[in-house]
mmCIF file of C-alpha atoms and ligand atoms in Angstrom:
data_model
loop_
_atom_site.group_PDB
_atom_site.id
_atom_site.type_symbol
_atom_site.label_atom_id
_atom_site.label_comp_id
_atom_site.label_asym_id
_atom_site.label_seq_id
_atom_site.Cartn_x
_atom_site.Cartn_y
_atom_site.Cartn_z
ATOM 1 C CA UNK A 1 0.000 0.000 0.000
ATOM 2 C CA UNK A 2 1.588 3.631 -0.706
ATOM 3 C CA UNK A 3 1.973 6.167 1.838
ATOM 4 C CA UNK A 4 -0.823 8.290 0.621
ATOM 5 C CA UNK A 5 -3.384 5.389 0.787
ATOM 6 C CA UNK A 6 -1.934 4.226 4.330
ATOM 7 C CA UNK A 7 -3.161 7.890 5.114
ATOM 8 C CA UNK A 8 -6.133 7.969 4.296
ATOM 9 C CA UNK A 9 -7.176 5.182 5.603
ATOM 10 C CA UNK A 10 -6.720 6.685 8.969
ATOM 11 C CA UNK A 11 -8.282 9.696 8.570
ATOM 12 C CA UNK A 12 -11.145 10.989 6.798
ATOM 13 C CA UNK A 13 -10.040 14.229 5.203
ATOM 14 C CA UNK A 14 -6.437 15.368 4.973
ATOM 15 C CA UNK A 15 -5.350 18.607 5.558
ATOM 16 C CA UNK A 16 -2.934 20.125 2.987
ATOM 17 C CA UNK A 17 -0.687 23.024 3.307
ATOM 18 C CA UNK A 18 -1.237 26.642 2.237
ATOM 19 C CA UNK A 19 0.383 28.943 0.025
ATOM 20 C CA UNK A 20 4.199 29.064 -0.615
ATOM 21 C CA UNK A 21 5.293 32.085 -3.107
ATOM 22 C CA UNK A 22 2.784 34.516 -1.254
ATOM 23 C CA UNK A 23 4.173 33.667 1.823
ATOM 24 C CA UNK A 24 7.749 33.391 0.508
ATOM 25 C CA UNK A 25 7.340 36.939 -1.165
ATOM 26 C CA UNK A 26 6.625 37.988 2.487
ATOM 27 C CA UNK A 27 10.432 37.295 3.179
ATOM 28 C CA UNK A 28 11.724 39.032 0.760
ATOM 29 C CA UNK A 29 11.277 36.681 -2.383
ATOM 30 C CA UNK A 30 11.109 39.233 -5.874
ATOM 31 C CA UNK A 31 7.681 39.186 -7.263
ATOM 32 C CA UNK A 32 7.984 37.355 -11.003
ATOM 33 C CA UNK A 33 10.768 35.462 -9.486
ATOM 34 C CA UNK A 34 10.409 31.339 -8.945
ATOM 35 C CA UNK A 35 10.639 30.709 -5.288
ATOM 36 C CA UNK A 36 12.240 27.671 -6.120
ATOM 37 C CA UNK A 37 15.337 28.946 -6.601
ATOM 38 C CA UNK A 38 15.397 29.165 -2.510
ATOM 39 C CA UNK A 39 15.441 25.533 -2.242
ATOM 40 C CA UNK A 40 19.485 26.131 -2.859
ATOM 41 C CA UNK A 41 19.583 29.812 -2.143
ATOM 42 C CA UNK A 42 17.511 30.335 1.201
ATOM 43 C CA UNK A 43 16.763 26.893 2.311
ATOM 44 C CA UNK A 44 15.770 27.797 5.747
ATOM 45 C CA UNK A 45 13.443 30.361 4.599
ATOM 46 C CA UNK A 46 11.683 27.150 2.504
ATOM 47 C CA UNK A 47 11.752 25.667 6.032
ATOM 48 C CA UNK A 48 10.428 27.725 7.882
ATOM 49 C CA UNK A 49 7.546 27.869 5.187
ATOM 50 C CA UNK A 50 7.079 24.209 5.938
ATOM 51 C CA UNK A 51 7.393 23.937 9.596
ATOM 52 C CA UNK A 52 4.738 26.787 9.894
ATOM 53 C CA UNK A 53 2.268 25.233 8.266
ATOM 54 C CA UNK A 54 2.873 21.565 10.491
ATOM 55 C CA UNK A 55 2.207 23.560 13.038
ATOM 56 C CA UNK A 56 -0.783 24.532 12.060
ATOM 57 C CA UNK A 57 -1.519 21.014 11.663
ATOM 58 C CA UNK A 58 -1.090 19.916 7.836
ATOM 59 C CA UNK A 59 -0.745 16.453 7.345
ATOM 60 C CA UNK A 60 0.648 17.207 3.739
ATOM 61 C CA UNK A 61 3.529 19.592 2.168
ATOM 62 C CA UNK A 62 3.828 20.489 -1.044
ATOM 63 C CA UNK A 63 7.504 20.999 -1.701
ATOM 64 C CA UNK A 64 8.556 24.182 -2.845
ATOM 65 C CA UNK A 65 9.103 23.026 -6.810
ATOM 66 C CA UNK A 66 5.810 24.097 -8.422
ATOM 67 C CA UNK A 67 8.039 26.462 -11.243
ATOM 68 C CA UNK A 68 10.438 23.499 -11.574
ATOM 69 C CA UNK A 69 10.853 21.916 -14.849
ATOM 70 C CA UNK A 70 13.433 23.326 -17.066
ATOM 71 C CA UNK A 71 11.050 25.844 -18.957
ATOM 72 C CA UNK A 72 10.083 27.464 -16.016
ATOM 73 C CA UNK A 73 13.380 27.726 -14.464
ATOM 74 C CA UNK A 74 14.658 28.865 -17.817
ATOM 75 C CA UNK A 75 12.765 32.069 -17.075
ATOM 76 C CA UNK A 76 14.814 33.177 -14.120
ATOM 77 C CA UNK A 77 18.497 31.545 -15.889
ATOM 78 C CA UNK A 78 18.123 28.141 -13.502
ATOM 79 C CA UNK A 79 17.194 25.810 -16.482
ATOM 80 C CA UNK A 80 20.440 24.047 -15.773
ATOM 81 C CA UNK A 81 19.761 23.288 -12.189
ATOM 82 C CA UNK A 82 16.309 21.489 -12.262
ATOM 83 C CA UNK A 83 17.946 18.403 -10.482
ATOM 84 C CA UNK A 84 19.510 20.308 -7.772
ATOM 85 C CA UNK A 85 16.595 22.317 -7.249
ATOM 86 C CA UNK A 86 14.133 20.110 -7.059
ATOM 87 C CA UNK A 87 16.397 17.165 -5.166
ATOM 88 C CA UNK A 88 16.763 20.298 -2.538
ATOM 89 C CA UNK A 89 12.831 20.954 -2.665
ATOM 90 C CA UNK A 90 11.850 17.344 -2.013
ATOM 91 C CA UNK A 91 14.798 16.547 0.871
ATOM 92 C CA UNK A 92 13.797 20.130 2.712
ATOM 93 C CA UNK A 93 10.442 18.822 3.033
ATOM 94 C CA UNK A 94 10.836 15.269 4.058
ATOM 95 C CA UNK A 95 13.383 16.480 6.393
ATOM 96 C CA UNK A 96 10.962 18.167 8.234
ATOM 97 C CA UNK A 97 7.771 16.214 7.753
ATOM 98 C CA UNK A 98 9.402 12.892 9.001
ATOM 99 C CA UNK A 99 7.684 10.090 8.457
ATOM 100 C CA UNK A 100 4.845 11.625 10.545
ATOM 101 C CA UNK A 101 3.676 13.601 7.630
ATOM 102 C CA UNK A 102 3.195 13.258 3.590
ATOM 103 C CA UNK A 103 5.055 14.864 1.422
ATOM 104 C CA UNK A 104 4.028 15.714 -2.344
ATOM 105 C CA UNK A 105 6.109 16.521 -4.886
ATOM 106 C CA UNK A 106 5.193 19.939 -6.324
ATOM 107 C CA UNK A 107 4.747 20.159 -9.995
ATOM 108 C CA UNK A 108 3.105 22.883 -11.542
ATOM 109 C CA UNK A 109 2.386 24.079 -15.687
ATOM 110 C CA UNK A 110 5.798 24.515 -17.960
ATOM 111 C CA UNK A 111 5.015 28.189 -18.751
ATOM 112 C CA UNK A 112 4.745 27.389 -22.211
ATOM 113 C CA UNK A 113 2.813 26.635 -24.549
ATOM 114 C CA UNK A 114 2.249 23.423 -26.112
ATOM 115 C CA UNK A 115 1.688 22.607 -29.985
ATOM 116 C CA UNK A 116 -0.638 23.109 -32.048
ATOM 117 C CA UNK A 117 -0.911 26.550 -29.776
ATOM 118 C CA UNK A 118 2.894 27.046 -29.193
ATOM 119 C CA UNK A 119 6.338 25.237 -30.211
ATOM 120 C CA UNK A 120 6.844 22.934 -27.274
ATOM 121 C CA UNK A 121 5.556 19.535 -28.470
ATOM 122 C CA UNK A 122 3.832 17.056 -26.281
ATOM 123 C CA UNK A 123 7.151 14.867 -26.107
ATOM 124 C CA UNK A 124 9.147 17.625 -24.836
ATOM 125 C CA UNK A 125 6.977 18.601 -22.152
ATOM 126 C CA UNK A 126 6.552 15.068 -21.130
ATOM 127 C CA UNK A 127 10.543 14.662 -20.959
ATOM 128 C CA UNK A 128 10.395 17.790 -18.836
ATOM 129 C CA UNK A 129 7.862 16.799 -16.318
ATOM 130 C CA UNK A 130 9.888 13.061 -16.203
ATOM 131 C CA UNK A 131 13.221 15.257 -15.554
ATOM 132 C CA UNK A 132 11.144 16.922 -12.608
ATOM 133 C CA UNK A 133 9.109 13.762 -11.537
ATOM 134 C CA UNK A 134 12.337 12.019 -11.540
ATOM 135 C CA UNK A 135 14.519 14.440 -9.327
ATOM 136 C CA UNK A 136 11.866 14.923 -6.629
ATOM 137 C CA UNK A 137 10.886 11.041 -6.353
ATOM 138 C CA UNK A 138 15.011 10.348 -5.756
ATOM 139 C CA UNK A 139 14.286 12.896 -2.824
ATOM 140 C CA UNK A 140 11.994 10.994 -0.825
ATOM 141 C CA UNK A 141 8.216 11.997 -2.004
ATOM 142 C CA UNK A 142 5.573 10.294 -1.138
ATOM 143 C CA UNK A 143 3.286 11.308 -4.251
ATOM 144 C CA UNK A 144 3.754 13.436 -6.791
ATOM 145 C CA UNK A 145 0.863 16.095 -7.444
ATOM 146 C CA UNK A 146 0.423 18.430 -10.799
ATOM 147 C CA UNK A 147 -1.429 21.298 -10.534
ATOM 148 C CA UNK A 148 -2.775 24.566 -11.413
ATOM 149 C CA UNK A 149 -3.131 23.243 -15.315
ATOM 150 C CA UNK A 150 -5.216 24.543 -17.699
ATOM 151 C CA UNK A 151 -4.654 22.661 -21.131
ATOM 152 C CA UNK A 152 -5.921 18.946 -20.779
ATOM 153 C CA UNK A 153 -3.081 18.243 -23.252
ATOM 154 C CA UNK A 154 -0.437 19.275 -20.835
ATOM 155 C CA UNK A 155 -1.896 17.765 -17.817
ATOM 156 C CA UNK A 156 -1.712 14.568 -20.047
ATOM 157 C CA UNK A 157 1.758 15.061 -21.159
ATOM 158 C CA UNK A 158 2.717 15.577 -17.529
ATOM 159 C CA UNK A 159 0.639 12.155 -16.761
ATOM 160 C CA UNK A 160 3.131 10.771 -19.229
ATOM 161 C CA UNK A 161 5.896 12.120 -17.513
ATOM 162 C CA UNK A 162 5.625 11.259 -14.312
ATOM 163 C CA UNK A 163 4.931 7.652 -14.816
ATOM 164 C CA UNK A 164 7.835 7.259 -16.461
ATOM 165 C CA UNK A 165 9.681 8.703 -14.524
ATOM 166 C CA UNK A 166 8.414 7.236 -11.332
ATOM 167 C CA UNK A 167 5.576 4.806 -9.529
ATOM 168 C CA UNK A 168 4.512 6.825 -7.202
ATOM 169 C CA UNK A 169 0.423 7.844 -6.684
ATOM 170 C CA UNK A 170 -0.579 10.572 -9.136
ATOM 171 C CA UNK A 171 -2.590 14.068 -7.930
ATOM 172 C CA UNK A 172 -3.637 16.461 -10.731
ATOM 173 C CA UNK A 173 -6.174 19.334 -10.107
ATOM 174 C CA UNK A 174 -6.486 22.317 -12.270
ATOM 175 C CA UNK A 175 -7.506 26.164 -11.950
ATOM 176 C CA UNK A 176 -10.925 27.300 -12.699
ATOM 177 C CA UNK A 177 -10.633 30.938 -13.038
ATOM 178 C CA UNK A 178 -11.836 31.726 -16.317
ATOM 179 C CA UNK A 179 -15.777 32.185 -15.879
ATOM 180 C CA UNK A 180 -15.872 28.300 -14.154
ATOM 181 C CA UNK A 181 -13.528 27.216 -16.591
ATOM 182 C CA UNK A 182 -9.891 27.102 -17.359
ATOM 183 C CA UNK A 183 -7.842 29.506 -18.840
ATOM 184 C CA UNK A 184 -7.737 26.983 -21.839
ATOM 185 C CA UNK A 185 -11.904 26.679 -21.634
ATOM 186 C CA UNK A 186 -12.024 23.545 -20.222
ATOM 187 C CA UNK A 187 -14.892 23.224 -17.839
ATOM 188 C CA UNK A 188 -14.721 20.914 -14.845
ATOM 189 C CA UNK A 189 -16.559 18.164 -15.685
ATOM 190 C CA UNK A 190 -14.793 17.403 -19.024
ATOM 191 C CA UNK A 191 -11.186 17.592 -16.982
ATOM 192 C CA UNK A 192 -12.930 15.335 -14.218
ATOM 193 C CA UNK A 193 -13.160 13.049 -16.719
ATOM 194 C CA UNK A 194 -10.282 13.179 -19.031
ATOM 195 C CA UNK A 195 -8.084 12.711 -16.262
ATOM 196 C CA UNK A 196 -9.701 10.669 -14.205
ATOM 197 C CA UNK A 197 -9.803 8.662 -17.494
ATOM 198 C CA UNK A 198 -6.172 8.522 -17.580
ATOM 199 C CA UNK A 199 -5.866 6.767 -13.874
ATOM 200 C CA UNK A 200 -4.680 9.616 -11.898
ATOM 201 C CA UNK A 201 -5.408 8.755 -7.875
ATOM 202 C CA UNK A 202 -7.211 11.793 -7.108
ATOM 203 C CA UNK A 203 -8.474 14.990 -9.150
ATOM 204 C CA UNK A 204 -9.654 18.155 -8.035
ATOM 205 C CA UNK A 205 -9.138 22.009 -8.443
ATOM 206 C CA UNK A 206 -6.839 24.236 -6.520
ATOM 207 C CA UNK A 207 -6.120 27.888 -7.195
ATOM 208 C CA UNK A 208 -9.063 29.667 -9.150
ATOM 209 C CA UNK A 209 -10.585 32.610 -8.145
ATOM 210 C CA UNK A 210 -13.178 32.485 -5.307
ATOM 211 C CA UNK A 211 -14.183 29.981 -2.570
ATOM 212 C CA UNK A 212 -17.626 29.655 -3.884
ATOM 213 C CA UNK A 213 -16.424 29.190 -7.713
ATOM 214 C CA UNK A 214 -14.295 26.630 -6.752
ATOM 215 C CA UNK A 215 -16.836 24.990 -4.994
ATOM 216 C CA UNK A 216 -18.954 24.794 -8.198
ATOM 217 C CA UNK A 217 -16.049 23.569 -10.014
ATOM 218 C CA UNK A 218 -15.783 20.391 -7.442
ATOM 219 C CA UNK A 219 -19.410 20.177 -7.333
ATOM 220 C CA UNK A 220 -19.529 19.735 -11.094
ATOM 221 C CA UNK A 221 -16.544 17.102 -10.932
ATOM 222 C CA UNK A 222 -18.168 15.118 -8.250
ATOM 223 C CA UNK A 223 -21.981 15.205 -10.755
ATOM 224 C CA UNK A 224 -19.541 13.968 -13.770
ATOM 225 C CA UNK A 225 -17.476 11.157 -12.420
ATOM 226 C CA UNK A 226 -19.325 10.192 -8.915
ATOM 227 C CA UNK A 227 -16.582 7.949 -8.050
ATOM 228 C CA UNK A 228 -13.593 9.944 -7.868
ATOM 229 C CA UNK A 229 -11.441 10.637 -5.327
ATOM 230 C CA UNK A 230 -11.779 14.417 -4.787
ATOM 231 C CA UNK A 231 -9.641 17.171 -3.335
ATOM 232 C CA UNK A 232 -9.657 20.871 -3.369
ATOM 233 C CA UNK A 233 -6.989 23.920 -2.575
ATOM 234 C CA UNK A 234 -8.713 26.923 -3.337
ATOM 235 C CA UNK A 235 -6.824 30.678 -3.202
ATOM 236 C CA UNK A 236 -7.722 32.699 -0.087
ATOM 237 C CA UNK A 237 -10.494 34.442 -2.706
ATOM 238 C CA UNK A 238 -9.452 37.290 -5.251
ATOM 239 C CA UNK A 239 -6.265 39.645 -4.648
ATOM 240 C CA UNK A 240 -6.456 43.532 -3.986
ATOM 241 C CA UNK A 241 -3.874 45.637 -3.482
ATOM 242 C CA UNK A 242 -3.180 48.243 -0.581
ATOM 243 C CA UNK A 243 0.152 49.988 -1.894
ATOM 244 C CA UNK A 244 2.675 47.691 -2.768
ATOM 245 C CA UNK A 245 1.086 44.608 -1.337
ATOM 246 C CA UNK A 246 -1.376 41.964 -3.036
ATOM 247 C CA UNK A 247 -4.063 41.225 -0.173
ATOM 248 C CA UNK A 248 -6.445 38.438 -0.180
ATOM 249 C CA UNK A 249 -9.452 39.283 1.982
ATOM 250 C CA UNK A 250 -10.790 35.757 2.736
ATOM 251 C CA UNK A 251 -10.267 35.487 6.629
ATOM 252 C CA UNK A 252 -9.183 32.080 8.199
ATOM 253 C CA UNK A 253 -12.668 31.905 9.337
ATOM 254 C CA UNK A 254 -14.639 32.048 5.922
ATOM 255 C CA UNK A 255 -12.079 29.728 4.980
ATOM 256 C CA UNK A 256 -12.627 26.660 7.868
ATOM 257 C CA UNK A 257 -16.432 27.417 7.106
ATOM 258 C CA UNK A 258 -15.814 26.589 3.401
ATOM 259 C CA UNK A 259 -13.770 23.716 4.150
ATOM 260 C CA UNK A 260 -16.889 21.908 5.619
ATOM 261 C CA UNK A 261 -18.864 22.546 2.708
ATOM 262 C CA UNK A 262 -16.538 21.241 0.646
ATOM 263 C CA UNK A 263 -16.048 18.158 2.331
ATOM 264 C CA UNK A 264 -20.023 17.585 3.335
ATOM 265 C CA UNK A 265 -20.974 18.589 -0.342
ATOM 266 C CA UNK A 266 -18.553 17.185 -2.494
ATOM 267 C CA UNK A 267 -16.598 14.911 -0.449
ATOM 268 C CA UNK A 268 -13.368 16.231 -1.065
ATOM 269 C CA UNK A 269 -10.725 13.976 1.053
ATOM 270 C CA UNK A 270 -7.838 16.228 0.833
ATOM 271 C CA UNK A 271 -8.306 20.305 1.414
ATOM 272 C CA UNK A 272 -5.579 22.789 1.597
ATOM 273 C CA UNK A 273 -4.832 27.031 0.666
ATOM 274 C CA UNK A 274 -3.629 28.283 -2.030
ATOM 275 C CA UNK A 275 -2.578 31.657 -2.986
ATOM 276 C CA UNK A 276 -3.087 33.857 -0.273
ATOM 277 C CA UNK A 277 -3.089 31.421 2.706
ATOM 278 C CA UNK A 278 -1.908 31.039 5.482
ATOM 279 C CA UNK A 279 -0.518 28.969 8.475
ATOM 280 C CA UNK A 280 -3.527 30.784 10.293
ATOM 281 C CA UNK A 281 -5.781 29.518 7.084
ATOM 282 C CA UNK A 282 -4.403 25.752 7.790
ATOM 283 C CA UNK A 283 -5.195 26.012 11.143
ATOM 284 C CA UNK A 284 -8.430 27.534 11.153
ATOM 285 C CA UNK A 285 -9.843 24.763 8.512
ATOM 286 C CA UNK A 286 -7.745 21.900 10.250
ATOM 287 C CA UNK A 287 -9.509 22.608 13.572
ATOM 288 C CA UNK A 288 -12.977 22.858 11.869
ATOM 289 C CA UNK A 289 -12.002 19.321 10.025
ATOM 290 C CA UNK A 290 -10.869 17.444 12.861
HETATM 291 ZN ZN1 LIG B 301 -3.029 29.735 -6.240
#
């Protein structure tokens, strides 16, 4: 049995972690800038990140690799180091999560375009996500989840990937923040299906927009394929800004009170934050789930 299922077995819902480059631009990370790159440059900032939110009482970490294939880390001149960095990002977490905790490897869209819409083709972007997959399994993950997708044919390609890179379980949940569907137009219930077509463990959404929207989105997953395995990490609702800083109004409060809605309504079995939340987020909807 894998870790993840040895987990859930024990508990009903599993809390995930909350945001990492909001909180990381906090410390003093550059806006624009991959916060993976701290995995080798300010490790114990990407620790601290972690340890806050087990404190709150996550029983998952992502590690800090979401920007970490080579086109990604191409934008910010680290294309060479996508080993290192995400061999760093994997070890930083399991360090600190022990054997107490899961850990799952972080793996987020390429940044680019794939063909017929741009020049990367399918193979390349599934030889990336393997070269990721790879790196972060050799660290000591437990599963490895993709998220925050948009094109179908990239969450496939990175489907691909993975499994060849690894056997770990498979997580893949995409962002619904285009008028309920993705940036790419796919609506929930057609990605509920295509990947839960392609034998992924568990599907879901995480980023989007608002709490409610991303509700919807799960709601219309759970109507189209009434067997999956659900999970959800919606944003702390929409940005604003106050001077410099981006502020994301949901309160740790609204947040716990969504959390049971999305576990009595849809089922969901794993809920975290996304952009925007907080260790105060985690422990707010941990408290109302437990
Ligand atoms: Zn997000």
């Amino acid at each position: 049995m894998s870790q993840l299922k040895a987990f859930m077995a024990q508990k009903p819902v599993l809390i995930a972690d909350g945001a990492a480059g909001t909180m990381l631009q906090k410390v003093g990370l550059k806006p624009g800038r991959a916060p993976d790159g701290w995995n080798l440059e300010n490790p114990e900032a990407v620790r601290a990140l972690h340890k806050g939110y087990l404190d709150a009482g996550a029983d998952i970490l992502y590690t800090n690799t979401f920007g970490g294939t080579r086109y990604r880390l191409g934008r910010d001149g680290l294309g060479d180091k996508v080993k290192e960095i995400n061999l760093a990002g994997a070890r930083l977490a399991r360090d600190i999560a022990s054997d107490a905790h899961l850990v799952f490897g972080d793996i987020g869209p390429t940044g680019a375009m794939l063909e017929p819409l741009g020049a990367v083709t399918f193979e390349e972007a599934a030889a990336a996500f393997a070269e990721q997959a790879g790196a972060l399994a050799a660290g000591g993950v437990d599963a490895i989840i993709i998220e925050t997708l948009s094109d179908l044919n990239e969450a496939r390609a990175a489907v691909e990937g993975v499994r060849f890179a690894c056997n770990l379980p498979i997580l893949a949940t995409m962002s619904f923040d285009t008028k309920g569907r993705t940036m790419f137009g796919v609506k929930p219930e057609k990605a509920a299906q295509a990947r839960w077509a392609l034998g992924v463990d568990i599907i879901g959404a995480n980023c989007g927009r608002t709490l409610s929207e991303t509700l919807t989105a799960v709601l219309k997953m759970r109507e189209a394929v009434p067997d999956a395995v659900l999970m959800a990490k919606p944003n702390a609702g929409l940005p604003h800004t106050e001077g410099e800083a981006l502020v994301y109004d949901v309160t740790p409060e609204v947040m716990a009170e969504f959390a049971l809605r999305f576990v009595a309504e849809a089922g969901v079995k794993i809920f975290g934050g996304c952009c925007g939340s907080t260790p105060a987020h985690i422990k707010a909807l941990a408290t109302a789930l437990t």
